[in-house]
Short mmCIF file of C-alpha atoms in Angstrom, two decimals:
data_model
loop_
_atom_site.label_atom_id
_atom_site.label_comp_id
_atom_site.label_asym_id
_atom_site.label_seq_id
_atom_site.Cartn_x
_atom_site.Cartn_y
_atom_site.Cartn_z
CA MET A 1 -29.22 15.55 -16.21
CA LYS A 2 -25.47 14.67 -15.97
CA ILE A 3 -24.18 11.59 -14.05
CA GLN A 4 -20.79 11.22 -13.14
CA GLN A 5 -19.49 8.19 -11.25
CA GLY A 6 -16.62 8.32 -8.56
CA LYS A 7 -15.45 6.28 -5.62
CA SER A 8 -17.32 6.58 -2.12
CA VAL A 9 -15.43 6.92 0.60
CA TYR A 10 -18.31 7.46 2.93
CA LYS A 11 -22.07 6.37 2.27
CA GLY A 12 -25.34 8.48 2.78
CA ILE A 13 -27.25 10.78 0.36
CA ALA A 14 -26.92 14.42 -0.27
CA ILE A 15 -29.09 17.02 -1.64
CA GLY A 16 -28.11 20.66 -2.30
CA LYS A 17 -26.73 23.35 -4.67
CA ILE A 18 -22.89 22.63 -5.58
CA SER A 19 -20.04 25.24 -4.95
CA ILE A 20 -17.15 24.52 -6.56
CA TYR A 21 -14.17 25.40 -3.85
CA GLN A 22 -11.65 27.78 -5.36
CA ASN A 23 -8.25 27.08 -3.35
CA GLY A 24 -7.86 30.75 -3.25
CA GLN A 25 -4.42 30.25 -5.39
CA GLN A 26 -2.95 33.82 -6.77
CA VAL A 27 -1.79 34.41 -10.09
CA VAL A 28 1.88 35.91 -9.32
CA LYS A 29 3.57 38.03 -11.23
CA ARG A 30 7.12 38.48 -11.59
CA ARG A 31 8.13 42.00 -11.20
CA HIS A 32 11.80 43.86 -10.62
CA VAL A 33 12.44 45.51 -7.03
CA ASP A 34 14.75 48.26 -6.51
CA ASP A 35 15.26 47.83 -2.84
CA VAL A 36 15.70 43.75 -2.46
CA GLU A 37 16.70 44.14 1.20
CA ALA A 38 13.33 45.77 1.93
CA GLU A 39 11.65 42.93 0.02
CA ILE A 40 13.64 40.20 1.84
CA LYS A 41 12.32 41.93 4.98
CA ARG A 42 8.85 42.10 3.47
CA PHE A 43 9.40 38.30 3.15
CA GLU A 44 10.45 37.60 6.61
CA ASP A 45 6.99 39.62 8.10
CA ALA A 46 4.78 37.49 5.97
CA ARG A 47 6.66 34.13 7.23
CA ASP A 48 6.17 35.19 10.50
CA LEU A 49 2.63 36.26 10.01
CA ALA A 50 1.62 32.42 8.20
CA VAL A 51 3.84 30.93 11.29
CA GLU A 52 1.17 32.47 13.79
CA GLN A 53 -1.72 31.23 11.42
CA LEU A 54 -0.67 28.15 11.47
CA GLY A 55 -0.11 28.30 15.11
CA ASN A 56 -3.52 29.11 15.53
CA LEU A 57 -5.12 26.62 13.09
CA TYR A 58 -3.09 23.73 15.26
CA GLU A 59 -4.98 24.88 17.90
CA LYS A 60 -8.50 25.09 16.02
CA ALA A 61 -7.74 21.43 14.43
CA LEU A 62 -7.00 20.10 18.34
CA THR A 63 -10.42 20.31 19.26
CA GLU A 64 -12.25 19.51 15.98
CA VAL A 65 -9.62 16.68 14.60
CA GLY A 66 -7.28 15.55 16.89
CA GLU A 67 -3.47 15.76 18.02
CA ALA A 68 -2.68 13.14 15.06
CA ASN A 69 -4.60 15.29 11.97
CA ALA A 70 -3.55 18.86 13.37
CA ALA A 71 -0.11 17.78 13.61
CA ILE A 72 -0.10 18.84 10.25
CA PHE A 73 -0.20 22.30 11.06
CA GLU A 74 3.39 21.76 12.73
CA VAL A 75 4.55 20.36 10.00
CA HIS A 76 3.69 23.32 7.73
CA GLN A 77 5.17 25.56 10.24
CA MET A 78 8.45 23.84 9.90
CA MET A 79 8.38 24.15 6.22
CA LEU A 80 8.07 27.69 6.57
CA GLU A 81 11.03 27.84 8.58
CA ASP A 82 13.18 25.41 6.88
CA LEU A 83 16.74 26.55 6.04
CA ASP A 84 16.68 25.03 2.28
CA TYR A 85 13.27 26.85 1.42
CA GLU A 86 14.30 29.95 3.06
CA GLU A 87 17.08 30.45 1.32
CA SER A 88 16.13 29.40 -1.95
CA ILE A 89 13.61 32.53 -1.55
CA ILE A 90 15.51 34.83 -0.68
CA ASN A 91 18.50 34.21 -3.18
CA ILE A 92 15.84 34.78 -5.91
CA ILE A 93 15.01 37.81 -4.07
CA ARG A 94 18.30 39.14 -4.09
CA ASN A 95 20.09 37.21 -7.09
CA GLN A 96 17.40 38.16 -9.78
CA GLU A 97 16.17 41.25 -7.98
CA LEU A 98 12.46 40.00 -8.31
CA ASN A 99 9.43 40.36 -6.14
CA ALA A 100 8.73 38.03 -2.90
CA GLU A 101 5.66 36.85 -4.25
CA TYR A 102 6.92 35.40 -7.36
CA ALA A 103 10.33 33.72 -5.54
CA VAL A 104 7.50 32.12 -3.28
CA ALA A 105 5.32 30.68 -5.88
CA SER A 106 8.53 29.51 -8.06
CA THR A 107 10.25 27.94 -5.21
CA GLY A 108 6.94 26.14 -3.81
CA GLU A 109 6.48 25.05 -7.55
CA ASN A 110 10.16 23.65 -7.56
CA PHE A 111 10.00 21.87 -4.20
CA SER A 112 6.80 20.69 -4.96
CA GLU A 113 8.44 18.75 -8.06
CA MET A 114 11.23 17.51 -6.13
CA PHE A 115 8.81 15.83 -3.81
CA ALA A 116 6.41 14.43 -6.54
CA SER A 117 9.26 12.80 -8.11
CA MET A 118 10.52 10.89 -5.18
CA ASP A 119 9.91 7.08 -4.83
CA ASP A 120 8.97 7.27 -1.19
CA ASP A 121 4.81 7.57 -1.07
CA TYR A 122 5.73 9.82 2.20
CA MET A 123 7.78 12.02 0.35
CA LYS A 124 5.89 12.53 -2.27
CA GLY A 125 2.52 13.15 -0.19
CA ARG A 126 4.90 16.45 0.95
CA ALA A 127 4.26 17.85 -2.61
CA ALA A 128 1.02 18.71 -1.51
CA ASP A 129 1.72 20.15 1.84
CA VAL A 130 4.99 22.60 0.33
CA LYS A 131 2.12 23.95 -2.73
CA ASP A 132 -0.16 24.57 0.37
CA VAL A 133 2.30 26.39 2.98
CA SER A 134 3.66 28.56 -0.23
CA GLU A 135 0.22 29.49 -1.46
CA ARG A 136 -0.49 30.71 2.24
CA LEU A 137 2.69 32.60 2.28
CA VAL A 138 1.46 34.15 -1.39
CA ARG A 139 -1.55 35.00 0.03
CA VAL A 140 -0.34 37.04 2.94
CA LEU A 141 2.38 38.60 0.53
CA SER A 142 -0.82 39.71 -1.69
CA GLY A 143 -2.85 40.60 1.28
CA VAL A 144 -5.74 38.37 0.84
CA GLY A 145 -7.66 36.94 3.49
CA GLU A 146 -8.29 33.13 4.36
CA GLU A 147 -11.00 31.70 1.77
CA ARG A 148 -14.07 30.53 2.71
CA LEU A 149 -17.36 29.06 1.32
CA GLY A 150 -19.19 32.66 0.36
CA THR A 151 -22.27 30.79 1.05
CA ASP A 152 -25.13 31.05 3.61
CA GLU A 153 -26.62 27.62 2.93
CA PRO A 154 -25.22 24.12 3.13
CA VAL A 155 -23.47 23.23 0.15
CA ILE A 156 -22.33 20.04 -1.38
CA ILE A 157 -18.02 21.10 -1.94
CA VAL A 158 -16.62 20.18 -5.08
CA ALA A 159 -12.75 20.68 -5.74
CA ASP A 160 -9.74 19.22 -7.42
CA ASP A 161 -8.62 18.55 -3.68
CA LEU A 162 -8.57 19.92 -0.51
CA ALA A 163 -5.56 20.71 1.47
CA PRO A 164 -5.86 20.07 5.46
CA SER A 165 -5.47 23.98 6.10
CA GLU A 166 -8.64 24.26 3.83
CA THR A 167 -10.81 21.34 5.14
CA ILE A 168 -10.03 22.37 9.02
CA GLN A 169 -11.09 25.88 7.73
CA LEU A 170 -14.73 24.97 6.55
CA ASP A 171 -17.50 25.98 8.17
CA LYS A 172 -18.70 22.17 8.71
CA SER A 173 -22.35 23.28 9.48
CA LYS A 174 -22.68 24.36 5.88
CA VAL A 175 -21.39 21.26 4.33
CA LEU A 176 -23.35 18.67 3.14
CA ALA A 177 -20.54 16.24 1.10
CA PHE A 178 -17.44 16.31 -0.40
CA ILE A 179 -16.81 15.68 -4.13
CA THR A 180 -13.06 15.80 -5.41
CA ARG A 181 -11.26 15.15 -8.44
CA HIS A 182 -8.23 13.65 -6.54
CA GLY A 183 -7.06 12.50 -3.32
CA SER A 184 -7.90 9.12 -1.69
CA VAL A 185 -9.87 6.88 0.66
CA ASN A 186 -7.29 7.89 3.19
CA SER A 187 -7.02 11.56 2.39
CA HIS A 188 -7.72 14.21 4.79
CA THR A 189 -11.18 15.08 2.93
CA ALA A 190 -11.95 11.58 3.23
CA ILE A 191 -11.02 11.52 7.22
CA LEU A 192 -13.23 14.45 7.47
CA ALA A 193 -16.34 13.31 5.48
CA ARG A 194 -16.18 10.19 7.85
CA MET A 195 -16.05 11.95 11.01
CA MET A 196 -18.65 14.48 10.15
CA ASN A 197 -21.10 11.44 8.77
CA ILE A 198 -21.33 12.74 5.07
CA PRO A 199 -20.98 11.21 1.82
CA ALA A 200 -18.16 12.08 0.00
CA LEU A 201 -16.68 10.88 -3.63
CA ILE A 202 -13.30 10.68 -5.30
CA GLY A 203 -12.10 10.37 -8.45
CA VAL A 204 -15.32 12.64 -9.94
CA ASP A 205 -14.37 14.27 -13.21
CA PHE A 206 -16.37 17.42 -12.42
CA GLU A 207 -17.47 20.52 -14.82
CA GLN A 208 -17.15 24.27 -13.99
CA ASP A 209 -20.39 25.00 -15.16
CA TRP A 210 -21.66 22.68 -12.05
CA ASP A 211 -21.09 25.89 -9.78
CA GLY A 212 -24.58 26.59 -8.02
CA ALA A 213 -26.21 23.67 -9.67
CA LEU A 214 -28.77 21.39 -7.86
CA ALA A 215 -27.13 18.09 -7.61
CA VAL A 216 -27.41 14.86 -5.64
CA VAL A 217 -24.71 13.00 -4.29
CA ASP A 218 -25.00 9.06 -3.78
CA GLY A 219 -22.22 7.54 -1.52
CA PHE A 220 -23.85 4.20 -1.39
CA GLN A 221 -23.43 3.90 -5.14
CA GLY A 222 -20.76 6.35 -6.14
CA THR A 223 -22.81 8.71 -7.96
CA VAL A 224 -23.54 12.14 -8.58
CA TYR A 225 -26.67 13.52 -10.32
CA VAL A 226 -25.94 17.10 -11.69
CA GLU A 227 -29.54 19.16 -12.29
CA PRO A 228 -31.19 15.49 -11.66
CA THR A 229 -34.61 14.59 -12.97
CA LYS A 230 -37.85 14.68 -11.01
CA GLU A 231 -37.61 11.13 -10.75
CA VAL A 232 -34.40 10.73 -9.81
CA LEU A 233 -34.55 13.52 -7.04
CA GLU A 234 -38.11 11.99 -5.78
CA GLU A 235 -36.09 8.66 -5.64
CA LYS A 236 -32.82 9.59 -3.57
CA ARG A 237 -35.12 11.92 -1.15
CA ARG A 238 -37.11 8.32 -0.61
CA ILE A 239 -33.46 7.12 0.67
CA GLN A 240 -32.57 9.81 2.17
CA GLU A 241 -35.49 10.15 3.87
CA GLU A 242 -35.60 5.96 5.33
CA GLU A 243 -32.02 6.25 6.22
CA LYS A 244 -32.94 9.31 8.45
CA GLU A 245 -35.50 6.72 9.59
CA LYS A 246 -33.31 4.11 10.29
CA GLU A 247 -30.69 6.39 12.15
CA ARG A 248 -33.82 7.54 14.25
CA LEU A 249 -35.16 3.74 15.02
CA LEU A 250 -31.44 2.76 16.03
CA GLN A 251 -31.17 5.49 18.91
CA ASN A 252 -33.97 3.39 20.69
CA LEU A 253 -31.24 0.79 21.15
CA LYS A 254 -28.78 3.27 22.91
CA GLY A 255 -28.54 1.60 26.34
CA GLU A 256 -29.90 -2.18 25.11
CA GLU A 257 -27.71 -4.87 25.56
CA ASN A 258 -26.31 -6.82 23.09
CA ILE A 259 -27.79 -10.05 23.27
CA THR A 260 -28.73 -12.52 20.66
CA LEU A 261 -32.25 -14.34 20.13
CA ASP A 262 -30.80 -17.49 22.23
CA GLY A 263 -29.60 -15.24 25.11
CA ARG A 264 -25.39 -14.96 24.25
CA LYS A 265 -24.15 -11.75 24.95
CA ILE A 266 -21.87 -10.40 22.57
CA ASN A 267 -19.39 -7.38 23.11
CA LEU A 268 -19.65 -4.33 20.74
CA PHE A 269 -16.78 -2.28 20.53
CA ALA A 270 -15.49 0.54 18.77
CA ASN A 271 -12.34 1.28 16.10
CA ILE A 272 -10.67 4.78 16.63
CA GLY A 273 -7.63 6.56 15.48
CA ASN A 274 -7.21 9.45 17.89
CA VAL A 275 -8.87 11.26 20.91
CA SER A 276 -10.83 13.27 18.78
CA ASP A 277 -13.12 10.25 17.47
CA LEU A 278 -14.13 9.54 21.29
CA GLY A 279 -17.60 11.75 20.83
CA ALA A 280 -18.73 9.36 18.05
CA VAL A 281 -17.67 6.55 20.16
CA LEU A 282 -20.01 7.67 23.27
CA GLN A 283 -22.86 8.70 21.00
CA ASN A 284 -23.09 5.51 19.53
CA ASP A 285 -22.92 3.83 22.79
CA ALA A 286 -20.33 1.40 22.14
CA GLY A 287 -19.22 -0.97 24.69
CA GLY A 288 -15.77 -0.04 24.66
CA ILE A 289 -12.39 0.72 22.29
CA GLY A 290 -11.72 -2.69 20.61
CA LEU A 291 -8.76 -1.41 18.43
CA PHE A 292 -6.99 2.39 19.15
CA ARG A 293 -4.24 2.70 16.40
CA SER A 294 -1.63 4.25 18.04
CA GLU A 295 0.16 4.50 14.86
CA PHE A 296 -1.62 8.12 14.11
CA LEU A 297 0.46 9.50 16.98
CA TYR A 298 3.41 8.92 15.03
CA LEU A 299 2.12 10.09 11.34
CA GLU A 300 2.28 13.47 10.08
CA ARG A 301 5.22 14.38 12.81
CA ASP A 302 9.16 14.99 11.94
CA THR A 303 9.72 13.73 15.51
CA TYR A 304 8.89 10.77 17.55
CA PRO A 305 6.41 11.51 19.96
CA THR A 306 7.43 11.37 23.41
CA GLU A 307 6.30 9.12 26.49
CA GLU A 308 4.68 11.82 27.94
CA GLU A 309 2.82 12.75 24.95
CA GLN A 310 1.88 9.40 24.46
CA PHE A 311 0.75 9.10 28.39
CA GLN A 312 -1.52 12.01 27.91
CA VAL A 313 -3.43 10.66 24.73
CA TYR A 314 -4.04 7.32 26.24
CA LYS A 315 -4.79 8.61 29.57
CA ARG A 316 -7.74 10.81 28.29
CA VAL A 317 -8.95 8.03 26.19
CA ALA A 318 -8.86 6.00 29.57
CA GLU A 319 -10.53 8.44 31.55
CA THR A 320 -13.13 9.45 28.69
CA MET A 321 -14.35 5.61 28.57
CA GLY A 322 -15.14 5.77 32.52
CA GLY A 323 -13.60 2.21 32.71
CA LYS A 324 -14.62 0.72 29.56
CA LYS A 325 -12.50 -1.78 27.62
CA VAL A 326 -9.85 0.46 26.08
CA ILE A 327 -7.63 -1.90 23.53
CA ILE A 328 -4.33 0.07 22.32
CA ARG A 329 -2.71 -1.49 19.26
CA THR A 330 0.98 -0.83 19.65
CA LEU A 331 2.85 0.72 16.97
CA ASP A 332 1.53 -0.52 13.53
CA ILE A 333 4.02 1.60 10.72
CA GLY A 334 5.41 0.64 7.49
CA ALA A 335 4.19 -0.48 4.55
CA ASP A 336 1.16 2.50 3.69
CA LYS A 337 1.95 4.30 6.55
CA GLN A 338 5.11 6.07 6.59
CA ALA A 339 6.88 8.54 8.89
CA ASP A 340 9.95 10.29 7.00
CA TYR A 341 11.89 10.06 10.68
CA PHE A 342 11.68 6.46 10.84
CA ASN A 343 14.28 6.32 7.81
CA LEU A 344 12.76 3.34 6.66
CA ASP A 345 14.75 1.74 3.73
CA LYS A 346 12.57 1.71 0.26
CA GLU A 347 10.96 -1.86 0.08
CA GLU A 348 9.94 -3.75 -3.53
CA ASN A 349 6.68 -5.26 -1.42
CA PRO A 350 6.65 -3.47 1.80
CA ALA A 351 3.57 -5.06 2.67
CA LEU A 352 5.27 -7.96 3.45
CA GLY A 353 8.65 -5.86 4.95
CA TYR A 354 9.76 -3.94 7.28
CA ARG A 355 7.18 -2.73 9.62
CA ALA A 356 4.73 -3.07 12.93
CA ILE A 357 5.95 -5.42 15.64
CA ARG A 358 8.86 -6.18 13.37
CA ILE A 359 10.01 -2.60 13.87
CA CYS A 360 9.56 -2.27 17.39
CA LEU A 361 11.35 -5.77 18.27
CA ASP A 362 14.07 -4.04 16.51
CA ARG A 363 13.73 -0.68 17.69
CA THR A 364 13.37 -1.52 21.30
CA ASP A 365 14.16 2.15 22.16
CA ILE A 366 10.93 3.24 20.29
CA PHE A 367 8.93 -0.13 22.03
CA LYS A 368 9.64 0.33 25.25
CA THR A 369 8.95 4.16 25.09
CA GLN A 370 5.35 3.39 24.21
CA LEU A 371 4.93 0.53 26.61
CA ARG A 372 5.77 3.03 29.29
CA ALA A 373 2.89 5.23 28.27
CA ILE A 374 0.39 2.47 28.47
CA TYR A 375 1.37 1.20 31.50
CA ARG A 376 1.39 4.67 33.64
CA ALA A 377 -2.16 5.22 31.63
CA SER A 378 -3.44 1.97 33.03
CA MET A 379 -4.10 3.55 36.44
CA PHE A 380 -6.74 6.00 34.71
CA GLY A 381 -8.77 3.14 33.16
CA THR A 382 -9.48 -0.35 31.90
CA ILE A 383 -6.64 -0.75 29.22
CA SER A 384 -5.50 -3.78 27.22
CA ILE A 385 -2.73 -4.18 24.66
CA MET A 386 -2.56 -5.66 21.37
CA PHE A 387 0.23 -6.31 19.07
CA PRO A 388 0.03 -6.36 15.06
CA MET A 389 1.59 -8.81 12.60
CA ILE A 390 2.94 -11.80 14.79
CA ILE A 391 4.09 -14.68 13.02
CA SER A 392 5.68 -16.84 15.92
CA VAL A 393 5.23 -17.93 19.29
CA GLU A 394 8.84 -16.54 19.63
CA GLU A 395 7.96 -12.82 18.85
CA VAL A 396 5.14 -13.02 21.65
CA ARG A 397 7.87 -14.03 24.48
CA ARG A 398 9.94 -11.92 23.51
CA ILE A 399 7.49 -9.07 23.90
CA LYS A 400 6.51 -10.53 27.24
CA GLU A 401 10.19 -10.25 28.14
CA ILE A 402 10.04 -6.74 27.28
CA ILE A 403 6.93 -5.51 28.92
CA GLN A 404 8.71 -7.19 32.25
CA GLU A 405 11.72 -4.72 31.80
CA VAL A 406 9.23 -1.82 31.65
CA LYS A 407 6.93 -3.07 34.25
CA ASP A 408 10.58 -3.46 36.45
CA GLU A 409 12.00 -0.06 35.20
CA LEU A 410 8.50 1.74 36.19
CA LYS A 411 8.26 -0.06 39.55
CA GLN A 412 11.89 1.08 40.34
CA ALA A 413 10.97 4.34 39.63
CA GLN A 414 8.00 4.22 41.65
CA VAL A 415 5.77 5.05 38.91
CA PRO A 416 2.01 3.13 39.63
CA TYR A 417 0.88 0.48 36.78
CA LYS A 418 -1.57 -1.85 36.65
CA ASP A 419 -1.63 -5.23 35.17
CA VAL A 420 -3.34 -5.75 31.90
CA GLU A 421 -4.54 -7.76 29.39
CA ILE A 422 -2.47 -8.45 26.60
CA GLY A 423 -3.45 -9.92 23.42
CA ILE A 424 -2.27 -10.37 19.89
CA MET A 425 -4.03 -9.57 16.17
CA ILE A 426 -4.53 -12.48 14.17
CA GLU A 427 -3.70 -11.28 10.73
CA THR A 428 -1.30 -13.40 8.69
CA PRO A 429 -1.96 -16.76 7.77
CA ALA A 430 1.22 -17.90 9.61
CA ALA A 431 -0.53 -16.59 13.17
CA ALA A 432 -4.05 -18.17 12.03
CA MET A 433 -2.07 -21.91 11.40
CA ILE A 434 -0.50 -21.78 14.90
CA SER A 435 -3.24 -20.29 16.98
CA ASP A 436 -3.55 -22.99 18.97
CA LEU A 437 -0.10 -22.38 20.40
CA LEU A 438 -0.28 -18.86 20.39
CA ALA A 439 -3.50 -18.73 22.42
CA LYS A 440 -1.45 -20.50 25.49
CA GLU A 441 0.87 -17.26 25.71
CA VAL A 442 -1.70 -14.10 25.46
CA ASP A 443 -5.32 -13.27 26.75
CA PHE A 444 -7.29 -12.53 23.77
CA PHE A 445 -7.13 -12.93 19.70
CA SER A 446 -8.41 -9.99 17.48
CA VAL A 447 -8.17 -10.82 13.75
CA GLY A 448 -7.41 -8.14 11.57
CA THR A 449 -9.71 -9.40 8.54
CA ASN A 450 -8.32 -6.60 6.11
CA ASP A 451 -4.31 -7.92 5.88
CA LEU A 452 -5.38 -11.52 6.58
CA THR A 453 -7.68 -11.43 3.95
CA GLN A 454 -4.63 -9.72 1.56
CA TYR A 455 -2.25 -12.07 2.45
CA THR A 456 -3.93 -15.17 2.52
CA LEU A 457 -5.39 -14.33 -1.12
CA ALA A 458 -1.95 -13.09 -2.40
CA ILE A 459 -3.96 -9.93 -3.29
CA ASP A 460 -2.80 -6.24 -2.86
CA ARG A 461 -5.82 -4.70 -1.73
CA GLN A 462 -4.94 -1.46 -2.63
CA ASN A 463 -4.76 -2.32 -5.97
CA PRO A 464 -7.90 -1.34 -8.44
CA LYS A 465 -7.19 -4.08 -10.78
CA LEU A 466 -7.86 -6.48 -8.39
CA ASP A 467 -10.93 -5.35 -6.91
CA HIS A 468 -12.82 -7.99 -8.35
CA LEU A 469 -11.01 -10.67 -6.50
CA TYR A 470 -10.80 -8.89 -3.31
CA GLU A 471 -13.38 -11.41 -0.94
CA PRO A 472 -13.25 -10.58 2.20
CA ASP A 473 -15.70 -14.07 2.82
CA HIS A 474 -13.78 -16.31 0.64
CA PRO A 475 -13.92 -19.60 1.74
CA ALA A 476 -10.42 -20.23 3.01
CA ILE A 477 -11.06 -16.83 5.06
CA MET A 478 -13.91 -18.06 6.79
CA ARG A 479 -12.69 -21.68 7.60
CA MET A 480 -9.57 -19.93 8.87
CA LEU A 481 -12.11 -17.21 11.20
CA LYS A 482 -13.82 -20.60 12.75
CA MET A 483 -10.34 -22.30 13.61
CA ILE A 484 -9.35 -19.45 15.08
CA ALA A 485 -12.18 -18.97 17.24
CA ASP A 486 -12.21 -22.85 18.06
CA ASN A 487 -8.46 -22.47 18.66
CA GLY A 488 -8.54 -19.11 21.01
CA HIS A 489 -11.52 -20.96 22.99
CA LYS A 490 -9.79 -24.27 23.46
CA GLY A 491 -6.57 -22.26 24.84
CA GLY A 492 -8.47 -20.05 27.51
CA CYS A 493 -8.57 -16.51 25.44
CA TRP A 494 -11.54 -14.71 24.11
CA VAL A 495 -11.75 -13.71 20.45
CA GLY A 496 -12.80 -10.65 18.36
CA ILE A 497 -12.64 -8.96 15.25
CA CYS A 498 -11.63 -5.92 14.39
CA GLY A 499 -11.13 -5.75 10.62
CA GLU A 500 -13.92 -3.95 8.62
CA LEU A 501 -15.29 -7.74 7.64
CA ALA A 502 -17.00 -6.74 11.14
CA ALA A 503 -19.09 -4.64 10.35
CA ASN A 504 -20.32 -7.27 7.12
CA LEU A 505 -24.10 -7.31 8.64
CA GLU A 506 -24.87 -10.39 6.18
CA LEU A 507 -21.92 -12.31 8.16
CA THR A 508 -23.34 -11.26 11.69
CA GLU A 509 -25.03 -14.34 12.23
CA GLU A 510 -21.96 -16.39 11.36
CA PHE A 511 -19.66 -15.18 13.26
CA LEU A 512 -21.72 -15.37 16.22
CA LYS A 513 -22.26 -19.30 15.49
CA MET A 514 -18.63 -19.44 15.01
CA GLY A 515 -18.18 -18.20 18.43
CA TYR A 516 -16.43 -14.81 18.56
CA ASP A 517 -17.16 -12.66 21.63
CA GLU A 518 -16.72 -9.28 20.18
CA LEU A 519 -16.92 -7.37 17.12
CA SER A 520 -15.20 -4.12 16.69
CA VAL A 521 -16.33 -1.81 14.29
CA SER A 522 -16.38 2.01 13.13
CA PRO A 523 -18.46 4.02 15.56
CA THR A 524 -21.27 4.62 13.51
CA PHE A 525 -21.61 0.75 12.99
CA ILE A 526 -22.30 0.20 17.04
CA LEU A 527 -26.05 0.24 16.47
CA PRO A 528 -26.84 -1.57 13.54
CA LEU A 529 -24.55 -3.95 14.40
CA ARG A 530 -26.59 -4.10 17.74
CA GLN A 531 -29.84 -4.17 16.01
CA LYS A 532 -28.51 -7.53 13.87
CA VAL A 533 -26.84 -9.29 17.09
CA ARG A 534 -30.83 -8.83 18.90
CA GLU A 535 -32.07 -10.47 15.73
CA SER A 536 -29.68 -13.38 15.31
CA LYS A 537 -29.04 -16.79 17.02
CA ALA A 538 -25.53 -17.48 18.57
CA LEU A 539 -25.92 -21.14 18.48
CA ILE A 540 -25.91 -23.71 15.37
CA ASP A 541 -29.71 -25.26 14.80
CA ALA A 542 -30.00 -28.71 15.65
#
């Protein structure tokens, strides 16, 4: 038995054979061509076919992973049609009289290295994209079809990494788990694993001889067991069956109310990133959407989403939820969420920099476009808006002024809208400390515990060297949470938590006793949280 440790990006136990996924990268040979113009024409025909393939992938991805994630294929199409990329390939063919496959592979390598050497994290991420695009083009030129798993039975996929175009083409019914050597918790593979509700590990130093071997992936412990012993196999199967039984029992909670033992009702809402998550929201019987991360409409694009594009997304979410509350968080971009067309300057400490509401209040044209789309969509459901990264009363008052401008513009244009609840995220110590003042300005608070913890403890939550110091339930955080709830209620607000801490079942009863009205979590946590609420007391024992 071989045991390898990795980093878990999604829980669960998977048992099955390993399939080492080969990404189809071709061995490209350099050869001389006599007719360079014919070779250029061959390249151009292959490029057009690759663009067509990507267009088909975009349509497929729309239904499987949502518009924000599908947009990567539009980016890949534009990369193929980029003039600098195209000219480099043609110059190699014409000036060196070399074959198109070599020209594409060489250009892809050069551009990938160029992107990888840049300081900007977003641009570094484009290195993998340009390699993916170039490998697709080489496959077309070589007459090689798209890669498939090559198996009829479900398998554990093991790969160095998986590009977006690879993950979207996998037959999802044949995937038990993902294991990759590279990648991150925010990679496309990780996102797909969470959507598919299957275990996934990254940072696993696997070996080629694992191919075809029986393995166990333990997403709870971040461990993979290759050719497990009988004892390990039996133990993991037992845990797997226990988890399945828990899921079956939780299904009985659908339709039940979130009422504590002492009679207090709590709202349990879901956090989502795009419309593709709506199925999971409905399947897990969430009472509403407590956090719709609208920045995913902006990421992985090369232009700003239009008002109409945003309106259609917000409208679809509102209609699908059938009158249940949908809380849309306005654009929270910056820090680790970058889109190059925003032209954000490199910052020494981006987590504390030009991001979220700071960008919106500075670039009001972007902000007003989003607000108009949200207010238009308000006619199709029950929408609320919340604003991230607030640190002052003045910011909230300026936001309200801009909202009024948007409403006046819509009224003048005879575009219908409804008044909506407005709230703010409490995710900075500043907002927590003046929450009594902020409560007088808004309808609700939603606490973003991820950033609140980071800022309060002065710990970069993405720095693995500080993992042992990152304590979301640190006494300072818990005291702040109690103060926020008290101040919100005194000021007439309802209060909720939308950070990851809301899913910590060991703290659920404490949050209820603090007085929190709503907890918003990933869709798959709704039913376990409902069970915990129904087993808890909300009142402090006398």
